[in-house]
PDB file of C-alpha atoms and ligand atoms in Angstrom:
ATOM      1  CA  MET A  24       0.000   0.000   0.000  1.00  0.00           C
ATOM      2  CA  SER A  25       1.358   3.416  -0.939  1.00  0.00           C
ATOM      3  CA  SER A  26       1.969   5.586   2.093  1.00  0.00           C
ATOM      4  CA  PHE A  27       3.007   8.801   0.361  1.00  0.00           C
ATOM      5  CA  GLU A  28       1.538  11.852   2.034  1.00  0.00           C
ATOM      6  CA  LYS A  29       0.099  15.013   0.567  1.00  0.00           C
ATOM      7  CA  LEU A  30       1.775  18.304   1.451  1.00  0.00           C
ATOM      8  CA  ASP A  31      -1.432  20.109   2.427  1.00  0.00           C
ATOM      9  CA  LYS A  32      -0.912  22.761   5.137  1.00  0.00           C
ATOM     10  CA  THR A  33       2.842  22.793   4.535  1.00  0.00           C
ATOM     11  CA  VAL A  34       5.027  25.554   3.057  1.00  0.00           C
ATOM     12  CA  ALA A  35       7.904  25.028   0.642  1.00  0.00           C
ATOM     13  CA  LEU A  36      10.573  27.454  -0.546  1.00  0.00           C
ATOM     14  CA  VAL A  37      12.273  26.628  -3.855  1.00  0.00           C
ATOM     15  CA  THR A  38      15.343  28.547  -5.036  1.00  0.00           C
ATOM     16  CA  GLY A  39      16.041  28.684  -8.756  1.00  0.00           C
ATOM     17  CA  ALA A  40      12.298  28.569  -9.396  1.00  0.00           C
ATOM     18  CA  SER A  41      12.493  30.761 -12.506  1.00  0.00           C
ATOM     19  CA  SER A  42      13.613  27.887 -14.756  1.00  0.00           C
ATOM     20  CA  GLY A  43      14.546  24.256 -15.194  1.00  0.00           C
ATOM     21  CA  ILE A  44      14.573  21.926 -12.209  1.00  0.00           C
ATOM     22  CA  GLY A  45      13.473  24.584  -9.704  1.00  0.00           C
ATOM     23  CA  ARG A  46      10.463  25.582 -11.791  1.00  0.00           C
ATOM     24  CA  ALA A  47       9.390  21.957 -12.290  1.00  0.00           C
ATOM     25  CA  THR A  48       9.866  21.291  -8.560  1.00  0.00           C
ATOM     26  CA  ALA A  49       7.777  24.298  -7.546  1.00  0.00           C
ATOM     27  CA  LEU A  50       4.943  23.159  -9.820  1.00  0.00           C
ATOM     28  CA  ARG A  51       5.153  19.634  -8.454  1.00  0.00           C
ATOM     29  CA  LEU A  52       5.154  20.636  -4.787  1.00  0.00           C
ATOM     30  CA  ALA A  53       2.243  23.003  -5.393  1.00  0.00           C
ATOM     31  CA  ALA A  54       0.352  20.141  -7.056  1.00  0.00           C
ATOM     32  CA  GLU A  55       1.059  18.036  -3.944  1.00  0.00           C
ATOM     33  CA  GLY A  56      -0.674  20.720  -1.859  1.00  0.00           C
ATOM     34  CA  ALA A  57       2.187  22.866  -0.527  1.00  0.00           C
ATOM     35  CA  SER A  58       2.114  26.650  -0.544  1.00  0.00           C
ATOM     36  CA  VAL A  59       5.242  27.563  -2.463  1.00  0.00           C
ATOM     37  CA  ALA A  60       7.642  30.511  -2.234  1.00  0.00           C
ATOM     38  CA  LEU A  61       9.421  30.989  -5.553  1.00  0.00           C
ATOM     39  CA  VAL A  62      12.915  32.478  -5.287  1.00  0.00           C
ATOM     40  CA  ALA A  63      15.239  33.657  -8.092  1.00  0.00           C
ATOM     41  CA  ARG A  64      16.382  36.911  -9.714  1.00  0.00           C
ATOM     42  CA  ARG A  65      14.112  36.990 -12.825  1.00  0.00           C
ATOM     43  CA  GLU A  66      10.953  38.343 -11.267  1.00  0.00           C
ATOM     44  CA  ASP A  67       8.851  38.332 -14.453  1.00  0.00           C
ATOM     45  CA  ARG A  68       9.241  34.569 -14.729  1.00  0.00           C
ATOM     46  CA  LEU A  69       8.473  34.031 -11.048  1.00  0.00           C
ATOM     47  CA  GLU A  70       5.318  36.085 -11.293  1.00  0.00           C
ATOM     48  CA  LYS A  71       4.125  34.128 -14.310  1.00  0.00           C
ATOM     49  CA  LEU A  72       4.763  30.879 -12.486  1.00  0.00           C
ATOM     50  CA  ALA A  73       2.991  32.109  -9.342  1.00  0.00           C
ATOM     51  CA  GLN A  74       0.013  33.043 -11.489  1.00  0.00           C
ATOM     52  CA  GLN A  75       0.004  29.598 -13.130  1.00  0.00           C
ATOM     53  CA  ILE A  76       0.061  27.878  -9.722  1.00  0.00           C
ATOM     54  CA  GLN A  77      -2.751  30.090  -8.451  1.00  0.00           C
ATOM     55  CA  GLU A  78      -4.851  29.424 -11.562  1.00  0.00           C
ATOM     56  CA  ASP A  79      -4.402  25.712 -10.886  1.00  0.00           C
ATOM     57  CA  GLY A  80      -5.842  26.258  -7.396  1.00  0.00           C
ATOM     58  CA  GLY A  81      -2.518  26.412  -5.523  1.00  0.00           C
ATOM     59  CA  SER A  82      -0.840  29.063  -3.451  1.00  0.00           C
ATOM     60  CA  ALA A  83       2.425  30.746  -4.473  1.00  0.00           C
ATOM     61  CA  LEU A  84       4.517  33.790  -3.640  1.00  0.00           C
ATOM     62  CA  SER A  85       7.107  35.301  -5.973  1.00  0.00           C
ATOM     63  CA  ILE A  86      10.264  36.537  -4.211  1.00  0.00           C
ATOM     64  CA  LYS A  87      12.969  38.254  -6.250  1.00  0.00           C
ATOM     65  CA  ALA A  88      16.309  37.593  -4.549  1.00  0.00           C
ATOM     66  CA  ASP A  89      19.957  37.087  -5.388  1.00  0.00           C
ATOM     67  CA  ILE A  90      20.813  34.302  -2.975  1.00  0.00           C
ATOM     68  CA  SER A  91      24.545  35.031  -3.185  1.00  0.00           C
ATOM     69  CA  SER A  92      23.733  37.965  -0.885  1.00  0.00           C
ATOM     70  CA  ALA A  93      23.274  36.740   2.695  1.00  0.00           C
ATOM     71  CA  ARG A  94      20.879  39.595   3.368  1.00  0.00           C
ATOM     72  CA  GLU A  95      18.678  38.827   0.355  1.00  0.00           C
ATOM     73  CA  ALA A  96      18.663  35.119   1.261  1.00  0.00           C
ATOM     74  CA  GLU A  97      17.608  35.957   4.842  1.00  0.00           C
ATOM     75  CA  ASP A  98      14.917  38.333   3.551  1.00  0.00           C
ATOM     76  CA  ALA A  99      13.564  35.635   1.209  1.00  0.00           C
ATOM     77  CA  VAL A 100      13.122  33.238   4.117  1.00  0.00           C
ATOM     78  CA  ALA A 101      11.661  35.958   6.345  1.00  0.00           C
ATOM     79  CA  ARG A 102       9.129  36.987   3.658  1.00  0.00           C
ATOM     80  CA  THR A 103       8.071  33.373   3.178  1.00  0.00           C
ATOM     81  CA  VAL A 104       7.409  32.906   6.894  1.00  0.00           C
ATOM     82  CA  ALA A 105       5.706  36.320   7.168  1.00  0.00           C
ATOM     83  CA  GLU A 106       3.365  35.479   4.274  1.00  0.00           C
ATOM     84  CA  PHE A 107       2.672  31.778   4.884  1.00  0.00           C
ATOM     85  CA  GLY A 108       3.330  31.497   8.644  1.00  0.00           C
ATOM     86  CA  ARG A 109       5.831  28.640   8.590  1.00  0.00           C
ATOM     87  CA  LEU A 110       8.425  26.760   6.541  1.00  0.00           C
ATOM     88  CA  ASP A 111       8.393  22.954   6.110  1.00  0.00           C
ATOM     89  CA  THR A 112      10.426  22.300   2.983  1.00  0.00           C
ATOM     90  CA  LEU A 113      13.488  24.019   1.532  1.00  0.00           C
ATOM     91  CA  VAL A 114      14.657  22.942  -1.922  1.00  0.00           C
ATOM     92  CA  ASN A 115      18.020  24.474  -2.792  1.00  0.00           C
ATOM     93  CA  THR A 116      18.076  24.342  -6.582  1.00  0.00           C
ATOM     94  CA  ALA A 117      19.651  27.612  -7.728  1.00  0.00           C
ATOM     95  CA  GLY A 118      22.993  27.042  -9.386  1.00  0.00           C
ATOM     96  CA  VAL A 119      25.307  28.094 -12.191  1.00  0.00           C
ATOM     97  CA  MET A 120      27.701  26.028 -14.294  1.00  0.00           C
ATOM     98  CA  LEU A 121      30.593  27.787 -16.023  1.00  0.00           C
ATOM     99  CA  ASN A 122      33.028  25.099 -17.123  1.00  0.00           C
ATOM    100  CA  GLY A 123      36.029  25.290 -19.456  1.00  0.00           C
ATOM    101  CA  PRO A 124      39.824  25.447 -19.610  1.00  0.00           C
ATOM    102  CA  SER A 125      41.170  26.779 -16.322  1.00  0.00           C
ATOM    103  CA  ILE A 126      43.878  29.109 -17.657  1.00  0.00           C
ATOM    104  CA  GLU A 127      41.409  31.022 -19.823  1.00  0.00           C
ATOM    105  CA  ALA A 128      38.587  30.999 -17.249  1.00  0.00           C
ATOM    106  CA  PRO A 129      37.826  34.441 -15.819  1.00  0.00           C
ATOM    107  CA  LEU A 130      38.177  34.350 -12.035  1.00  0.00           C
ATOM    108  CA  GLU A 131      34.762  36.048 -11.905  1.00  0.00           C
ATOM    109  CA  GLU A 132      33.162  32.853 -13.264  1.00  0.00           C
ATOM    110  CA  TRP A 133      34.736  30.743 -10.536  1.00  0.00           C
ATOM    111  CA  ASP A 134      33.612  33.266  -7.913  1.00  0.00           C
ATOM    112  CA  ARG A 135      30.055  33.164  -9.272  1.00  0.00           C
ATOM    113  CA  MET A 136      29.873  29.379  -8.964  1.00  0.00           C
ATOM    114  CA  VAL A 137      31.130  29.480  -5.387  1.00  0.00           C
ATOM    115  CA  ASN A 138      28.842  32.396  -4.543  1.00  0.00           C
ATOM    116  CA  VAL A 139      25.629  30.815  -5.881  1.00  0.00           C
ATOM    117  CA  ASN A 140      26.142  27.038  -5.679  1.00  0.00           C
ATOM    118  CA  LEU A 141      27.794  27.030  -2.257  1.00  0.00           C
ATOM    119  CA  ARG A 142      27.453  30.374  -0.466  1.00  0.00           C
ATOM    120  CA  GLY A 143      23.859  30.867  -1.676  1.00  0.00           C
ATOM    121  CA  LEU A 144      22.848  27.384  -0.542  1.00  0.00           C
ATOM    122  CA  MET A 145      24.632  27.976   2.765  1.00  0.00           C
ATOM    123  CA  TYR A 146      22.881  31.332   3.354  1.00  0.00           C
ATOM    124  CA  MET A 147      19.452  29.890   2.511  1.00  0.00           C
ATOM    125  CA  THR A 148      19.938  26.852   4.733  1.00  0.00           C
ATOM    126  CA  LYS A 149      21.243  28.906   7.676  1.00  0.00           C
ATOM    127  CA  ALA A 150      18.318  31.326   7.447  1.00  0.00           C
ATOM    128  CA  ALA A 151      15.761  28.516   7.069  1.00  0.00           C
ATOM    129  CA  LEU A 152      16.950  26.160   9.810  1.00  0.00           C
ATOM    130  CA  PRO A 153      15.388  27.859  12.877  1.00  0.00           C
ATOM    131  CA  HIS A 154      12.018  28.002  11.070  1.00  0.00           C
ATOM    132  CA  LEU A 155      12.276  24.388   9.910  1.00  0.00           C
ATOM    133  CA  VAL A 156      13.106  23.147  13.403  1.00  0.00           C
ATOM    134  CA  ALA A 157      10.222  25.191  14.819  1.00  0.00           C
ATOM    135  CA  ALA A 158       7.779  23.848  12.199  1.00  0.00           C
ATOM    136  CA  VAL A 159       8.213  20.211  13.250  1.00  0.00           C
ATOM    137  CA  ALA A 160       6.056  20.604  16.375  1.00  0.00           C
ATOM    138  CA  THR A 161       3.020  21.756  14.401  1.00  0.00           C
ATOM    139  CA  SER A 162       3.705  19.850  11.184  1.00  0.00           C
ATOM    140  CA  PRO A 163       0.846  17.671   9.941  1.00  0.00           C
ATOM    141  CA  ARG A 164       3.589  15.268   8.818  1.00  0.00           C
ATOM    142  CA  LYS A 165       5.789  15.568  11.964  1.00  0.00           C
ATOM    143  CA  VAL A 166       8.845  16.020   9.762  1.00  0.00           C
ATOM    144  CA  VAL A 167      10.426  18.754   7.620  1.00  0.00           C
ATOM    145  CA  ASP A 168      12.855  18.588   4.697  1.00  0.00           C
ATOM    146  CA  VAL A 169      15.854  20.224   3.088  1.00  0.00           C
ATOM    147  CA  VAL A 170      16.574  18.880  -0.390  1.00  0.00           C
ATOM    148  CA  ASN A 171      19.818  20.026  -1.975  1.00  0.00           C
ATOM    149  CA  ILE A 172      20.345  19.699  -5.720  1.00  0.00           C
ATOM    150  CA  SER A 173      23.983  18.747  -6.133  1.00  0.00           C
ATOM    151  CA  SER A 174      25.041  16.896  -9.316  1.00  0.00           C
ATOM    152  CA  VAL A 175      26.751  13.788 -10.603  1.00  0.00           C
ATOM    153  CA  ALA A 176      29.570  16.377 -10.679  1.00  0.00           C
ATOM    154  CA  GLY A 177      29.321  16.304  -6.877  1.00  0.00           C
ATOM    155  CA  ARG A 178      30.506  12.686  -6.886  1.00  0.00           C
ATOM    156  CA  PHE A 179      32.882  12.456  -9.850  1.00  0.00           C
ATOM    157  CA  ALA A 180      35.429  15.091 -10.865  1.00  0.00           C
ATOM    158  CA  ALA A 181      36.363  15.751 -14.500  1.00  0.00           C
ATOM    159  CA  ALA A 182      38.847  17.873 -16.457  1.00  0.00           C
ATOM    160  CA  GLN A 183      37.687  21.493 -16.990  1.00  0.00           C
ATOM    161  CA  VAL A 184      34.993  21.144 -14.335  1.00  0.00           C
ATOM    162  CA  ALA A 185      37.202  21.894 -11.297  1.00  0.00           C
ATOM    163  CA  ILE A 186      35.315  24.667  -9.530  1.00  0.00           C
ATOM    164  CA  TYR A 187      31.825  23.392 -10.433  1.00  0.00           C
ATOM    165  CA  ASN A 188      32.996  20.009  -9.081  1.00  0.00           C
ATOM    166  CA  ALA A 189      34.338  21.711  -5.950  1.00  0.00           C
ATOM    167  CA  THR A 190      31.019  23.467  -5.246  1.00  0.00           C
ATOM    168  CA  LYS A 191      28.954  20.328  -5.846  1.00  0.00           C
ATOM    169  CA  PHE A 192      31.242  18.036  -3.806  1.00  0.00           C
ATOM    170  CA  ALA A 193      30.869  20.626  -1.031  1.00  0.00           C
ATOM    171  CA  VAL A 194      27.058  20.520  -1.312  1.00  0.00           C
ATOM    172  CA  THR A 195      27.061  16.720  -1.117  1.00  0.00           C
ATOM    173  CA  ALA A 196      29.401  16.777   1.913  1.00  0.00           C
ATOM    174  CA  ALA A 197      27.558  19.532   3.772  1.00  0.00           C
ATOM    175  CA  THR A 198      24.216  17.790   3.214  1.00  0.00           C
ATOM    176  CA  GLU A 199      25.497  14.598   4.829  1.00  0.00           C
ATOM    177  CA  ALA A 200      26.955  16.504   7.788  1.00  0.00           C
ATOM    178  CA  TRP A 201      23.713  18.450   8.291  1.00  0.00           C
ATOM    179  CA  ARG A 202      21.730  15.216   7.943  1.00  0.00           C
ATOM    180  CA  GLN A 203      23.624  13.728  10.871  1.00  0.00           C
ATOM    181  CA  GLU A 204      23.275  16.910  12.922  1.00  0.00           C
ATOM    182  CA  PHE A 205      19.516  17.406  12.460  1.00  0.00           C
ATOM    183  CA  THR A 206      17.922  14.014  11.807  1.00  0.00           C
ATOM    184  CA  LYS A 207      17.072  13.438  15.490  1.00  0.00           C
ATOM    185  CA  GLN A 208      15.116  16.704  15.376  1.00  0.00           C
ATOM    186  CA  SER A 209      13.010  15.341  12.497  1.00  0.00           C
ATOM    187  CA  VAL A 210      14.711  17.587   9.950  1.00  0.00           C
ATOM    188  CA  ARG A 211      15.591  15.374   6.994  1.00  0.00           C
ATOM    189  CA  PHE A 212      18.451  16.468   4.724  1.00  0.00           C
ATOM    190  CA  SER A 213      18.638  14.856   1.287  1.00  0.00           C
ATOM    191  CA  VAL A 214      20.850  15.322  -1.731  1.00  0.00           C
ATOM    192  CA  ILE A 215      19.918  14.669  -5.353  1.00  0.00           C
ATOM    193  CA  GLU A 216      22.699  14.246  -7.905  1.00  0.00           C
ATOM    194  CA  PRO A 217      21.288  14.617 -11.417  1.00  0.00           C
ATOM    195  CA  GLY A 218      23.081  13.855 -14.632  1.00  0.00           C
ATOM    196  CA  ALA A 219      22.451  15.798 -17.845  1.00  0.00           C
ATOM    197  CA  THR A 220      19.026  17.428 -17.673  1.00  0.00           C
ATOM    198  CA  ALA A 221      17.513  19.552 -20.446  1.00  0.00           C
ATOM    199  CA  THR A 222      17.416  23.020 -18.837  1.00  0.00           C
ATOM    200  CA  GLU A 223      19.183  26.346 -19.379  1.00  0.00           C
ATOM    201  CA  LEU A 224      22.239  25.110 -17.433  1.00  0.00           C
ATOM    202  CA  PHE A 225      24.493  24.165 -20.343  1.00  0.00           C
ATOM    203  CA  GLY A 226      23.723  27.583 -21.887  1.00  0.00           C
ATOM    204  CA  HIS A 227      25.286  29.461 -18.957  1.00  0.00           C
ATOM    205  CA  LYS A 228      28.528  29.480 -20.983  1.00  0.00           C
ATOM    206  CA  GLU A 229      29.281  28.727 -24.615  1.00  0.00           C
ATOM    207  CA  GLY A 230      30.678  25.317 -25.560  1.00  0.00           C
ATOM    208  CA  GLN A 231      29.594  23.416 -22.443  1.00  0.00           C
ATOM    209  CA  TRP A 232      27.188  21.077 -24.223  1.00  0.00           C
ATOM    210  CA  GLU A 233      29.866  20.320 -26.844  1.00  0.00           C
ATOM    211  CA  GLY A 234      32.283  19.476 -24.019  1.00  0.00           C
ATOM    212  CA  PHE A 235      29.711  17.182 -22.454  1.00  0.00           C
ATOM    213  CA  THR A 236      28.896  15.323 -25.689  1.00  0.00           C
ATOM    214  CA  ALA A 237      32.629  14.950 -26.387  1.00  0.00           C
ATOM    215  CA  MET A 238      32.804  13.047 -23.089  1.00  0.00           C
ATOM    216  CA  PHE A 239      29.550  11.042 -23.193  1.00  0.00           C
ATOM    217  CA  GLY A 240      28.416  11.067 -26.822  1.00  0.00           C
ATOM    218  CA  GLU A 241      24.825  11.797 -27.808  1.00  0.00           C
ATOM    219  CA  VAL A 242      22.600  11.539 -24.741  1.00  0.00           C
ATOM    220  CA  GLU A 243      18.826  11.661 -24.378  1.00  0.00           C
ATOM    221  CA  GLN A 244      18.725  14.131 -21.504  1.00  0.00           C
ATOM    222  CA  LEU A 245      16.536  13.915 -18.427  1.00  0.00           C
ATOM    223  CA  HIS A 246      13.592  16.281 -18.155  1.00  0.00           C
ATOM    224  CA  ALA A 247      13.394  18.775 -15.289  1.00  0.00           C
ATOM    225  CA  GLU A 248      10.194  16.968 -14.257  1.00  0.00           C
ATOM    226  CA  ASP A 249      12.191  13.755 -13.726  1.00  0.00           C
ATOM    227  CA  ILE A 250      14.176  15.501 -10.987  1.00  0.00           C
ATOM    228  CA  ALA A 251      11.032  17.119  -9.564  1.00  0.00           C
ATOM    229  CA  GLU A 252       9.664  13.577  -9.271  1.00  0.00           C
ATOM    230  CA  ALA A 253      12.685  12.612  -7.147  1.00  0.00           C
ATOM    231  CA  VAL A 254      12.146  15.672  -4.915  1.00  0.00           C
ATOM    232  CA  SER A 255       8.494  14.739  -4.521  1.00  0.00           C
ATOM    233  CA  PHE A 256       9.425  11.141  -3.644  1.00  0.00           C
ATOM    234  CA  ILE A 257      11.716  12.417  -0.880  1.00  0.00           C
ATOM    235  CA  VAL A 258       9.372  14.937   0.712  1.00  0.00           C
ATOM    236  CA  THR A 259       6.121  12.964   0.520  1.00  0.00           C
ATOM    237  CA  ASN A 260       7.544   9.921   2.254  1.00  0.00           C
ATOM    238  CA  PRO A 261       6.248   9.485   5.806  1.00  0.00           C
ATOM    239  CA  ARG A 262       8.333  10.603   8.768  1.00  0.00           C
ATOM    240  CA  ARG A 263      10.040   7.260   9.334  1.00  0.00           C
ATOM    241  CA  VAL A 264      11.539   7.148   5.814  1.00  0.00           C
ATOM    242  CA  ALA A 265      14.602   9.323   5.139  1.00  0.00           C
ATOM    243  CA  ILE A 266      15.839   9.175   1.553  1.00  0.00           C
ATOM    244  CA  ASN A 267      19.378  10.442   2.056  1.00  0.00           C
ATOM    245  CA  GLU A 268      20.720  10.517  -1.492  1.00  0.00           C
ATOM    246  CA  ILE A 269      19.480   9.911  -5.039  1.00  0.00           C
ATOM    247  CA  VAL A 270      21.642   9.787  -8.174  1.00  0.00           C
ATOM    248  CA  VAL A 271      19.595  10.173 -11.376  1.00  0.00           C
ATOM    249  CA  ARG A 272      21.388   9.750 -14.692  1.00  0.00           C
ATOM    250  CA  PRO A 273      20.113   9.618 -18.255  1.00  0.00           C
ATOM    251  CA  THR A 274      20.160   5.991 -19.361  1.00  0.00           C
ATOM    252  CA  ASP A 275      22.624   6.943 -22.106  1.00  0.00           C
ATOM    253  CA  GLN A 276      25.107   8.593 -19.685  1.00  0.00           C
ATOM    254  CA  SER A 277      27.750   6.086 -18.521  1.00  0.00           C
TER     255      SER A 277
HETATM  256  P1  NDP B 318      18.718  26.521 -14.951  1.00  0.00           P
HETATM  257  O1  NDP B 318      19.751  27.419 -15.538  1.00  0.00           O
HETATM  258  O2  NDP B 318      17.506  26.240 -15.774  1.00  0.00           O
HETATM  259  O3  NDP B 318      18.271  27.079 -13.535  1.00  0.00           O
HETATM  260  C1  NDP B 318      19.159  27.710 -12.660  1.00  0.00           C
HETATM  261  C2  NDP B 318      18.351  28.520 -11.667  1.00  0.00           C
HETATM  262  O4  NDP B 318      19.219  29.127 -10.709  1.00  0.00           O
HETATM  263  C3  NDP B 318      17.550  29.647 -12.321  1.00  0.00           C
HETATM  264  O5  NDP B 318      16.236  29.637 -11.818  1.00  0.00           O
HETATM  265  C4  NDP B 318      18.275  30.896 -11.865  1.00  0.00           C
HETATM  266  O6  NDP B 318      17.357  31.967 -11.740  1.00  0.00           O
HETATM  267  C5  NDP B 318      18.797  30.464 -10.507  1.00  0.00           C
HETATM  268  N1  NDP B 318      19.896  31.321 -10.048  1.00  0.00           N
HETATM  269  C6  NDP B 318      21.107  31.477 -10.615  1.00  0.00           C
HETATM  270  N2  NDP B 318      21.822  32.389  -9.940  1.00  0.00           N
HETATM  271  C7  NDP B 318      21.041  32.813  -8.916  1.00  0.00           C
HETATM  272  C8  NDP B 318      21.220  33.750  -7.857  1.00  0.00           C
HETATM  273  N3  NDP B 318      22.357  34.455  -7.728  1.00  0.00           N
HETATM  274  N4  NDP B 318      20.205  33.951  -6.987  1.00  0.00           N
HETATM  275  C9  NDP B 318      19.037  33.258  -7.120  1.00  0.00           C
HETATM  276  N5  NDP B 318      18.820  32.347  -8.092  1.00  0.00           N
HETATM  277  C10 NDP B 318      19.810  32.129  -8.976  1.00  0.00           C
HETATM  278  O7  NDP B 318      19.459  25.159 -14.625  1.00  0.00           O
HETATM  279  P2  NDP B 318      18.972  23.824 -13.867  1.00  0.00           P
HETATM  280  O8  NDP B 318      17.550  23.850 -13.590  1.00  0.00           O
HETATM  281  O9  NDP B 318      19.565  22.707 -14.598  1.00  0.00           O
HETATM  282  O10 NDP B 318      19.795  23.979 -12.516  1.00  0.00           O
HETATM  283  C11 NDP B 318      19.252  23.720 -11.248  1.00  0.00           C
HETATM  284  C12 NDP B 318      20.290  23.016 -10.391  1.00  0.00           C
HETATM  285  O11 NDP B 318      20.501  21.710 -10.894  1.00  0.00           O
HETATM  286  C13 NDP B 318      21.652  23.696 -10.357  1.00  0.00           C
HETATM  287  O12 NDP B 318      22.133  23.707  -9.030  1.00  0.00           O
HETATM  288  C14 NDP B 318      22.503  22.781 -11.224  1.00  0.00           C
HETATM  289  O13 NDP B 318      23.850  22.838 -10.855  1.00  0.00           O
HETATM  290  C15 NDP B 318      21.881  21.438 -10.931  1.00  0.00           C
HETATM  291  N6  NDP B 318      22.138  20.396 -11.905  1.00  0.00           N
HETATM  292  C16 NDP B 318      21.703  20.531 -13.197  1.00  0.00           C
HETATM  293  C17 NDP B 318      22.002  19.541 -14.111  1.00  0.00           C
HETATM  294  C18 NDP B 318      21.625  19.679 -15.544  1.00  0.00           C
HETATM  295  O14 NDP B 318      22.137  18.889 -16.375  1.00  0.00           O
HETATM  296  N7  NDP B 318      20.756  20.605 -15.922  1.00  0.00           N
HETATM  297  C19 NDP B 318      22.724  18.325 -13.736  1.00  0.00           C
HETATM  298  C20 NDP B 318      23.122  18.292 -12.364  1.00  0.00           C
HETATM  299  C21 NDP B 318      22.823  19.282 -11.494  1.00  0.00           C
HETATM  300  P3  NDP B 318      17.663  33.522 -12.092  1.00  0.00           P
HETATM  301  O15 NDP B 318      18.630  33.543 -13.225  1.00  0.00           O
HETATM  302  O16 NDP B 318      16.298  34.043 -12.454  1.00  0.00           O
HETATM  303  O17 NDP B 318      18.188  34.110 -10.836  1.00  0.00           O
END
């Protein structure tokens, strides 16, 4: 018998909700019954998505924020709690990928990856934790979740991917450490490590898709919804079930 639980009366915050995996995740969690705070920099996209969720009978709040600013990350969490009254689920999806030869790489690109993929995730998690811990007592599900979107690049390093690898290995490591620290308080930490997924990610810098296909050949990419499905699986499981880590690769990606 399936024991998956609806997310009615819970509140989720999704970073990177303006496109790709974050957008698909926000739609999915809203469909499961959560009120969803949508966080990213492109406000027009967030507002359109919020409208779509509301038209489908859900509840959504658009929050424009650059999560690489600790203050904006803290404000995003504070606005979510002010509007919806609590926070049960944080999905850290926002990320940038700027891979290529290291000598030519502008230092600014490396800084951006560290600032969004690691610092941003760190700021969001730090700001959210007190609210998550507090939400357990009144949670209809008696458990709350942080789901971090790392990458297959958070498990396996590759040439010309050094700093993206470094940020994603860090996300995978921090998630496991936080899992151990908070699991007894009914705060589940999970990490998802996707392989190639058809989003805007490879377009963050020219030549990245060519570099990927040189390594893996032609690949039928995952859909953003495939990763949203993994997020949903994690957060709708009952309290006793903690899914710590999920690797999702395209079948064609060795
Ligand atoms: P997208 O480019 O489609 O989405 C990236 C999201 O991050 C956008 O919503 C963007 O919004 C947001 N973002 C970037 N910078 C900031 C910032 N400073 N503040 C707030 N939001 C920001 O790519 P994906 O959906 O693929 O990426 C989602 C996550 O999945 C990333 O962490 C990525 O590393 C990871 N991943 C993706 C894989 C893939 O093959 N696609 C594979 C493995 C992992 P905006 O620009 O509006 O701020």
